[in-house]
Coordinates of C-alpha atoms and ligand atoms in Angstrom, one line a residue:
X1 CA 18.8 -13.4 -8.5
X2 CA 19.8 -16.2 -6.1
X3 CA 17.7 -17.0 -3.0
X4 CA 20.8 -16.4 -0.7
X5 CA 20.9 -12.8 -1.9
X6 CA 17.2 -12.4 -1.2
X7 CA 17.6 -13.9 2.3
X8 CA 20.2 -11.3 3.0
X9 CA 17.7 -8.6 2.2
X10 CA 15.5 -10.2 4.9
X11 CA 18.2 -10.2 7.5
X12 CA 18.7 -6.4 6.9
X13 CA 15.0 -5.6 6.9
X14 CA 14.1 -3.0 9.6
X15 CA 10.6 -4.3 9.7
X16 CA 11.5 -7.9 10.5
X17 CA 10.6 -7.2 14.2
X18 CA 7.2 -5.7 13.3
X19 CA 6.3 -8.8 11.4
X20 CA 6.4 -10.7 14.7
X21 CA 3.5 -8.7 15.8
X22 CA 1.3 -10.6 13.3
X23 CA -0.3 -14.0 13.2
X24 CA 0.5 -15.2 9.7
X25 CA -0.4 -18.7 8.7
X26 CA 2.7 -20.8 8.1
X27 CA 3.4 -21.6 4.4
X28 CA 0.9 -19.1 3.1
X29 CA 2.2 -16.3 1.0
X30 CA -0.3 -13.5 1.4
X31 CA -0.3 -11.0 -1.4
X32 CA -3.7 -9.7 -0.6
X33 CA -3.0 -7.5 2.5
X34 CA -4.3 -4.6 0.4
X35 CA -7.8 -6.2 0.5
X36 CA -7.8 -7.7 4.0
X37 CA -4.8 -7.0 6.2
X38 CA -3.7 -9.9 8.4
X39 CA -4.4 -10.4 12.1
X40 CA -2.2 -8.8 14.7
X41 CA -1.6 -10.5 18.0
X42 CA -2.7 -7.4 19.9
X43 CA -6.0 -7.4 18.0
X44 CA -6.7 -11.0 18.9
X45 CA -6.0 -10.3 22.5
X46 CA -8.2 -7.2 22.5
X47 CA -11.1 -9.1 20.9
X48 CA -11.1 -11.6 23.7
X49 CA -10.8 -8.9 26.3
X50 CA -13.7 -6.9 24.9
X51 CA -15.9 -9.9 24.6
X52 CA -15.1 -11.6 27.9
X53 CA -14.3 -8.7 30.3
X54 CA -16.0 -5.6 28.8
X55 CA -19.1 -7.0 27.3
X56 CA -19.2 -10.3 29.3
X57 CA -18.7 -8.8 32.7
X58 CA -18.8 -5.0 32.8
X59 CA -21.8 -4.8 30.4
X60 CA -23.4 -1.4 29.9
X61 CA -21.0 0.3 32.4
X62 CA -18.3 -0.2 29.8
X63 CA -19.5 2.8 27.9
X64 CA -17.9 4.9 30.7
X65 CA -15.6 2.4 32.4
X66 CA -13.8 1.4 29.2
X67 CA -14.6 4.7 27.5
X68 CA -16.4 3.0 24.6
X69 CA -18.2 6.3 24.0
X70 CA -15.0 8.1 22.9
X71 CA -13.6 5.2 20.8
X72 CA -14.4 6.9 17.4
X73 CA -12.4 10.0 18.5
X74 CA -9.6 8.0 20.1
X75 CA -9.2 5.8 17.0
X76 CA -9.5 8.8 14.7
X77 CA -6.6 10.4 16.6
X78 CA -4.5 7.3 16.0
X79 CA -5.3 7.4 12.3
X80 CA -4.6 11.2 12.0
X81 CA -0.8 10.9 12.1
X82 CA -0.9 8.4 9.2
X83 CA -2.8 11.0 7.1
X84 CA -0.5 13.9 8.1
X85 CA -3.5 15.4 10.0
X86 CA -3.2 17.3 13.2
X87 CA -5.7 16.6 16.0
X88 CA -9.5 17.0 15.9
X89 CA -9.8 16.4 12.1
X90 CA -10.1 12.6 11.8
X91 CA -12.8 10.4 13.2
X92 CA -13.5 6.7 12.9
X93 CA -17.0 5.7 11.9
X94 CA -19.3 3.9 9.4
X95 CA -18.1 2.6 6.0
X96 CA -16.3 4.6 3.3
X97 CA -19.6 4.5 1.3
X98 CA -21.6 6.2 4.1
X99 CA -18.8 8.7 4.9
X100 CA -18.7 9.7 1.2
X101 CA -22.4 10.4 1.3
X102 CA -21.9 12.7 4.3
X103 CA -18.9 14.5 2.7
X104 CA -20.2 14.9 -0.8
X105 CA -23.4 16.4 0.3
X106 CA -21.5 18.7 2.7
X107 CA -19.2 19.8 -0.1
X108 CA -22.1 20.5 -2.5
X109 CA -24.0 22.4 0.1
X110 CA -21.0 24.8 0.5
X111 CA -21.8 26.4 -2.8
X112 CA -25.4 25.8 -4.2
X113 CA -24.5 27.5 -7.5
X114 CA -22.2 24.7 -8.3
X115 CA -23.8 21.4 -9.0
X116 CA -21.2 19.0 -10.5
X117 CA -19.5 16.2 -8.8
X118 CA -16.4 15.6 -10.9
X119 CA -14.7 12.2 -10.8
X120 CA -13.0 9.7 -13.0
X121 CA -14.3 6.6 -14.8
X122 CA -11.7 4.4 -13.1
X123 CA -12.7 5.4 -9.6
X124 CA -13.7 2.7 -7.2
X125 CA -17.3 1.6 -7.9
X126 CA -18.8 2.4 -4.5
X127 CA -17.6 6.0 -4.7
X128 CA -19.4 6.5 -8.0
X129 CA -22.5 4.6 -6.9
X130 CA -22.8 6.9 -3.8
X131 CA -22.4 9.9 -6.1
X132 CA -25.1 8.6 -8.4
X133 CA -27.4 8.1 -5.5
X134 CA -26.9 11.7 -4.4
X135 CA -27.7 12.8 -8.0
X136 CA -30.9 10.8 -7.9
X137 CA -31.8 12.1 -4.5
X138 CA -31.2 15.8 -5.2
X139 CA -32.3 15.7 -8.8
X140 CA -30.0 16.7 -11.8
X141 CA -30.7 20.4 -11.4
X142 CA -29.0 20.3 -8.1
X143 CA -26.4 17.6 -8.6
X144 CA -24.8 16.0 -11.6
X145 CA -22.1 13.4 -11.6
X146 CA -19.5 14.1 -14.4
X147 CA -17.0 11.3 -15.2
X148 CA -13.8 12.0 -17.1
X149 CA -10.6 10.2 -17.9
X150 CA -7.5 11.1 -15.8
X151 CA -6.0 13.2 -18.5
X152 CA -9.2 15.3 -18.8
X153 CA -9.3 16.4 -15.2
X154 CA -7.3 19.5 -15.8
X155 CA -9.8 20.9 -18.4
X156 CA -12.9 19.7 -16.5
X157 CA -11.7 21.6 -13.4
X158 CA -11.7 24.8 -15.4
X159 CA -15.5 24.4 -15.7
X160 CA -15.6 24.9 -11.9
X161 CA -17.3 21.8 -10.5
X162 CA -18.9 21.8 -7.1
X163 CA -16.6 19.1 -5.8
X164 CA -13.7 16.9 -7.0
X165 CA -14.0 13.3 -5.9
X166 CA -10.9 11.1 -6.5
X167 CA -9.3 8.0 -5.2
X168 CA -5.6 8.4 -4.8
X169 CA -4.5 4.9 -5.6
X170 CA -6.3 3.2 -8.5
X171 CA -7.6 -0.1 -7.0
X172 CA -6.9 -1.9 -10.2
X173 CA -3.6 -0.6 -11.6
X174 CA -2.2 1.0 -8.4
X175 CA -1.5 4.2 -10.3
X176 CA -1.4 7.1 -7.8
X177 CA -2.5 10.7 -8.2
X178 CA -0.4 13.6 -6.9
X179 CA -2.8 14.8 -4.2
X180 CA -1.0 18.1 -3.6
X181 CA -1.0 19.0 -7.3
X182 CA -4.6 18.2 -8.0
X183 CA -5.9 19.7 -4.8
X184 CA -4.1 22.9 -5.6
X185 CA -5.6 22.9 -9.2
X186 CA -9.1 22.3 -7.8
X187 CA -8.7 25.1 -5.3
X188 CA -7.5 27.5 -8.0
X189 CA -11.0 26.9 -9.5
X190 CA -12.8 27.3 -6.2
X191 CA -13.5 23.6 -6.0
X192 CA -13.2 21.6 -2.7
X193 CA -11.7 18.1 -2.9
X194 CA -12.6 14.7 -1.4
X195 CA -9.8 12.1 -1.5
X196 CA -10.5 8.4 -1.0
X197 CA -7.3 7.0 0.7
X198 CA -8.4 3.4 0.9
X199 CA -5.5 1.9 -0.9
X200 CA -3.0 4.5 0.3
X201 CA -3.3 4.8 4.1
X202 CA -0.7 2.8 5.9
X203 CA 1.6 2.4 3.0
X204 CA 2.1 5.8 1.3
X205 CA 3.3 9.0 3.1
X206 CA 0.3 11.3 3.3
X207 CA 0.1 15.0 4.2
X208 CA -3.5 16.1 4.4
X209 CA -2.8 19.3 6.3
X210 CA 0.2 20.4 4.3
X211 CA -1.5 19.7 1.0
X212 CA -4.6 21.7 2.1
X213 CA -7.0 18.8 1.5
X214 CA -10.6 19.6 2.4
X215 CA -12.1 16.2 3.0
X216 CA -10.8 12.6 2.9
X217 CA -12.1 9.1 3.6
X218 CA -10.5 5.7 3.8
X219 CA -10.7 2.0 4.8
X220 CA -9.1 0.5 7.8
X221 CA -9.3 -3.2 6.9
X222 CA -6.8 -3.0 4.1
X223 CA -3.2 -2.0 5.0
X224 CA -4.2 -0.9 8.5
X225 CA -5.2 -4.5 9.4
X226 CA -8.3 -3.5 11.3
X227 CA -10.1 -6.7 10.5
X228 CA -13.0 -7.7 8.2
X229 CA -15.6 -4.9 8.0
X230 CA -13.7 -2.7 10.4
X231 CA -15.1 0.9 10.4
X232 CA -13.8 3.5 8.1
X233 CA -12.5 7.0 8.8
X234 CA -13.2 10.5 7.6
X235 CA -11.0 13.6 7.7
X236 CA -12.4 17.1 7.6
X237 CA -10.0 20.0 7.6
X238 CA -10.5 22.6 10.4
X239 CA -11.5 25.3 8.0
X240 CA -14.3 23.2 6.6
X241 CA -15.8 21.9 9.8
X242 CA -17.7 24.9 11.0
X243 CA -19.8 25.3 7.8
X244 CA -20.7 21.7 7.4
X245 CA -24.0 20.3 8.5
X246 CA -23.9 16.6 7.5
X247 CA -27.2 15.0 6.5
X248 CA -27.0 11.7 8.5
X249 CA -27.7 13.7 11.6
X250 CA -27.9 10.9 14.1
X251 CA -27.7 11.1 17.9
X252 CA -24.0 10.4 18.2
X253 CA -23.3 13.6 16.4
X254 CA -25.7 15.6 18.6
X255 CA -24.3 18.1 21.0
X256 CA -25.9 16.3 24.0
X257 CA -27.1 12.8 22.9
X258 CA -28.0 11.8 26.4
X259 CA -30.3 14.7 27.0
X260 CA -32.7 13.2 24.4
X261 CA -33.8 16.5 23.2
X262 CA -36.5 16.9 20.5
X263 CA -34.3 18.7 17.9
X264 CA -30.9 18.1 16.4
X265 CA -28.1 20.4 17.3
X266 CA -24.7 19.2 16.0
X267 CA -21.6 18.9 18.1
X268 CA -18.8 21.3 17.5
X269 CA -15.8 19.9 15.6
X270 CA -15.2 16.6 14.0
X271 CA -17.7 14.6 16.2
X272 CA -20.6 16.1 14.2
X273 CA -19.8 13.7 11.5
X274 CA -20.8 10.7 13.7
X275 CA -24.3 9.2 13.1
X276 CA -25.2 6.1 15.1
X277 CA -23.8 3.9 17.8
X278 CA -20.2 2.8 17.0
X279 CA -19.5 -0.9 16.4
X280 CA -17.5 -1.4 19.6
X281 CA -16.2 -4.9 18.9
X282 CA -14.7 -4.1 15.5
X283 CA -13.5 -0.6 16.5
X284 CA -11.7 -2.0 19.5
X285 CA -9.9 -4.6 17.4
X286 CA -8.9 -1.8 15.0
X287 CA -7.8 0.4 17.9
X288 CA -5.4 -2.4 19.0
X289 CA -4.2 -3.2 15.5
X290 CA -3.2 0.5 15.0
X291 CA -0.7 0.2 17.9
X292 CA 1.6 -1.7 15.4
X293 CA 1.9 1.6 13.4
X294 CA 3.1 3.6 16.4
X295 CA 6.7 2.5 15.7
X296 CA 6.6 2.6 11.9
X297 CA 8.4 5.2 9.9
X298 CA 6.1 5.6 6.9
X299 CA 8.9 6.8 4.6
X300 CA 11.0 3.8 5.4
X301 CA 7.9 1.6 4.9
X302 CA 7.3 3.1 1.5
X303 CA 11.0 2.3 0.6
X304 CA 10.4 -1.4 1.5
X305 CA 7.1 -1.4 -0.4
X306 CA 8.9 -0.2 -3.5
X307 CA 11.7 -2.7 -3.1
X308 CA 9.2 -5.6 -2.8
X309 CA 7.3 -4.5 -5.9
X310 CA 10.5 -4.0 -7.9
X311 CA 11.8 -7.4 -6.8
X312 CA 8.6 -9.1 -8.0
X313 CA 9.0 -7.4 -11.3
X314 CA 12.6 -8.2 -11.8
X315 CA 12.1 -11.9 -10.8
X316 CA 9.2 -12.2 -13.2
X317 CA 11.3 -10.8 -15.9
X318 CA 14.3 -13.0 -15.1
X319 CA 12.1 -16.1 -15.2
X320 CA 10.5 -15.1 -18.5
X321 CA 7.1 -15.2 -16.9
X322 CA 6.6 -11.5 -17.5
X323 CA 6.2 -12.2 -21.2
X324 CA 3.1 -14.2 -20.6
X325 CA 1.3 -11.5 -18.7
X326 CA 0.4 -7.9 -19.6
X327 CA 1.5 -5.4 -17.0
X328 CA -1.3 -2.9 -16.3
X329 CA 0.4 -0.9 -13.5
X330 CA 2.8 2.0 -14.2
X331 CA 6.4 0.9 -14.8
X332 CA 7.6 3.7 -12.6
X333 CA 7.4 2.9 -8.8
X334 CA 7.1 6.6 -8.1
X335 CA 3.6 6.8 -9.5
X336 CA 2.5 3.3 -8.2
X337 CA 1.1 2.3 -4.9
X338 CA 2.0 -1.0 -3.2
X339 CA 0.4 -3.3 -5.8
X340 CA 0.8 -4.7 -9.3
X341 CA -1.9 -5.8 -11.8
X342 CA -1.6 -7.9 -14.9
X343 CA -4.1 -8.7 -17.6
X344 CA -4.5 -12.2 -18.8
X345 CA -7.6 -13.9 -20.2
X346 CA -7.3 -16.6 -17.6
X347 CA -6.6 -14.4 -14.6
X348 CA -9.3 -16.0 -12.6
X349 CA -7.9 -19.5 -13.1
X350 CA -4.4 -18.3 -12.5
X351 CA -5.5 -16.8 -9.2
X352 CA -7.2 -20.0 -8.1
X353 CA -4.2 -22.2 -9.2
X354 CA -1.9 -19.9 -7.2
X355 CA -4.2 -20.3 -4.1
X356 CA -3.9 -24.0 -4.4
X357 CA -0.1 -23.5 -4.0
X358 CA -0.8 -21.3 -1.0
X359 CA 0.0 -18.0 -2.8
X360 CA -2.9 -15.7 -2.2
X361 CA -3.5 -12.9 -4.8
X362 CA -6.8 -11.6 -6.2
X363 CA -8.8 -11.4 -9.3
X364 CA -10.5 -8.2 -10.4
X365 CA -13.1 -8.4 -13.1
X366 CA -12.9 -8.7 -16.1
X367 CA -9.4 -10.0 -16.6
X368 CA -7.0 -8.7 -13.9
X369 CA -4.6 -10.6 -11.6
X370 CA -3.7 -8.3 -8.7
X371 CA -0.9 -8.7 -6.2
X372 CA -0.7 -6.5 -3.1
X373 CA 2.6 -6.0 -1.2
X374 CA 2.0 -5.3 2.4
X375 CA 5.4 -4.2 3.5
X376 CA 4.8 -4.8 7.3
X377 CA 4.4 -8.5 6.9
X378 CA 6.0 -9.7 3.7
X379 CA 9.5 -11.0 3.5
X380 CA 11.7 -10.7 0.4
X381 CA 11.8 -14.5 0.4
X382 CA 8.0 -14.6 0.0
X383 CA 8.3 -12.6 -3.2
X384 CA 10.8 -15.2 -4.5
X385 CA 8.5 -18.1 -3.6
X386 CA 5.4 -16.4 -5.1
X387 CA 7.2 -15.8 -8.4
X388 CA 8.3 -19.4 -8.4
X389 CA 4.7 -20.6 -7.9
X390 CA 3.5 -18.2 -10.6
X391 CA 6.1 -19.4 -13.0
X392 CA 5.0 -23.0 -12.5
X393 CA 1.3 -22.1 -12.9
X394 CA 2.0 -20.3 -16.1
X395 CA 4.5 -22.9 -17.5
X396 CA 2.2 -25.8 -16.8
X397 CA -1.0 -23.9 -17.8
X398 CA -2.5 -25.1 -14.5
X399 CA -5.0 -22.2 -14.8
X400 CA -6.9 -24.2 -17.4
X401 CA -7.9 -27.0 -15.0
X402 CA -11.7 -27.0 -14.4
X403 CA -11.3 -27.0 -10.6
X404 CA -9.7 -23.5 -10.9
X405 CA -12.5 -22.1 -13.0
X406 CA -15.6 -22.4 -10.8
X407 CA -17.2 -19.0 -10.1
X408 CA -17.2 -17.5 -6.6
X409 CA -19.4 -14.9 -5.0
X410 CA -16.5 -12.9 -3.6
X411 CA -13.3 -12.6 -5.7
Ligands
PLP501 C1 -12.1 -0.8 -0.4 C2 -12.6 0.5 -0.9 C3 -13.8 1.0 -0.5 C4 -14.7 0.3 0.4 O1 -15.8 1.0 0.8 P1 -16.7 0.5 2.0 O2 -17.9 1.3 1.9 O3 -16.0 0.7 3.3 O4 -17.0 -0.9 1.8 C5 -14.1 2.3 -1.0 N1 -13.3 3.0 -1.8 C6 -12.1 2.5 -2.2 C7 -11.2 3.3 -3.1 C8 -11.7 1.2 -1.8 O5 -10.6 0.7 -2.2

């Protein structure tokens, strides 16, 4: 495919305008927006405002004056539409790990006769570590983590586990589960579900309400561009809220936190899932970043994401580079999120050699090279340039150079 043809795709791109809302370093081709989304101009402006005006000048009165106290609710309401969630079911707080702790324990408490947390071996490590921690805390009589392969879920559900804990988009391969189908299978066995939407939200159309999902969590620093360490979100369906008493019963989830009462009484509704004081700086930045999504049609965005991914694949194939890498993602775009993973014994070196050419991808242990396609910011031309760089790295075996093989703490 010629570069001119690709440039035409960019001229017709409905998201070309939205791209202008971002501060993207010139000459850098960023294929890692699925790990840390890029900076938006509004977020940068808000960060300065919050530091200088709100914290710097208005100090403690900002809790009321700038409504800091309601920020978790306000941001939750902005995330809700991206989940297909109507009001008062989504709130912004803590990290995914902490929110999982709250929701897994709530789901298990719903039916003490059932003790199994059912999940898959390919789930994201933190999800499984938190489940393991709950098993240790409650003891194996009360809680047992059962891990199966994807294709075994169906039969494992028939044994009526206490909760089904799954991540929709596999962080390595990008393979996506059908949330509606699995939720309905779980419900048929009386099992509530918790979906981790970390690699889905902001890039896949989601319908929590329509699909009858009970609980969900997700990250905001990936496709939602909330900034490094931005707080996560949790979703609890209306019909689950009343019965839940979450165990991290901190004062922000209390009915009347500023009455400083001796005992804990939870708020009504989604606010009971709050624990401690919200991180105002990062939550404000996230709040601003989310305004970019107000004008985005998620179905149209999904279309672009698929086109970018397919273009990457076909250019790899045209240049012959595909033969040197082993595709680990599904071939069919329908069951694939906005990422592609390839296995190669020198994946780490390839990733570093690409970075030296200003093409940023990531390496996932033990041997995966992963490319994320953030459709709000990537141009079709970027895909062309990235494949050109990858072709050079592979043809010249640049990944073997010692400078590209030094271990790093974060990969
Ligand atoms: C990124 C990611 C997380 C991160 O969890 P934190 O506790 O917020 O660090 C969790 N689950 C999945 C599936 C992820 O992709």
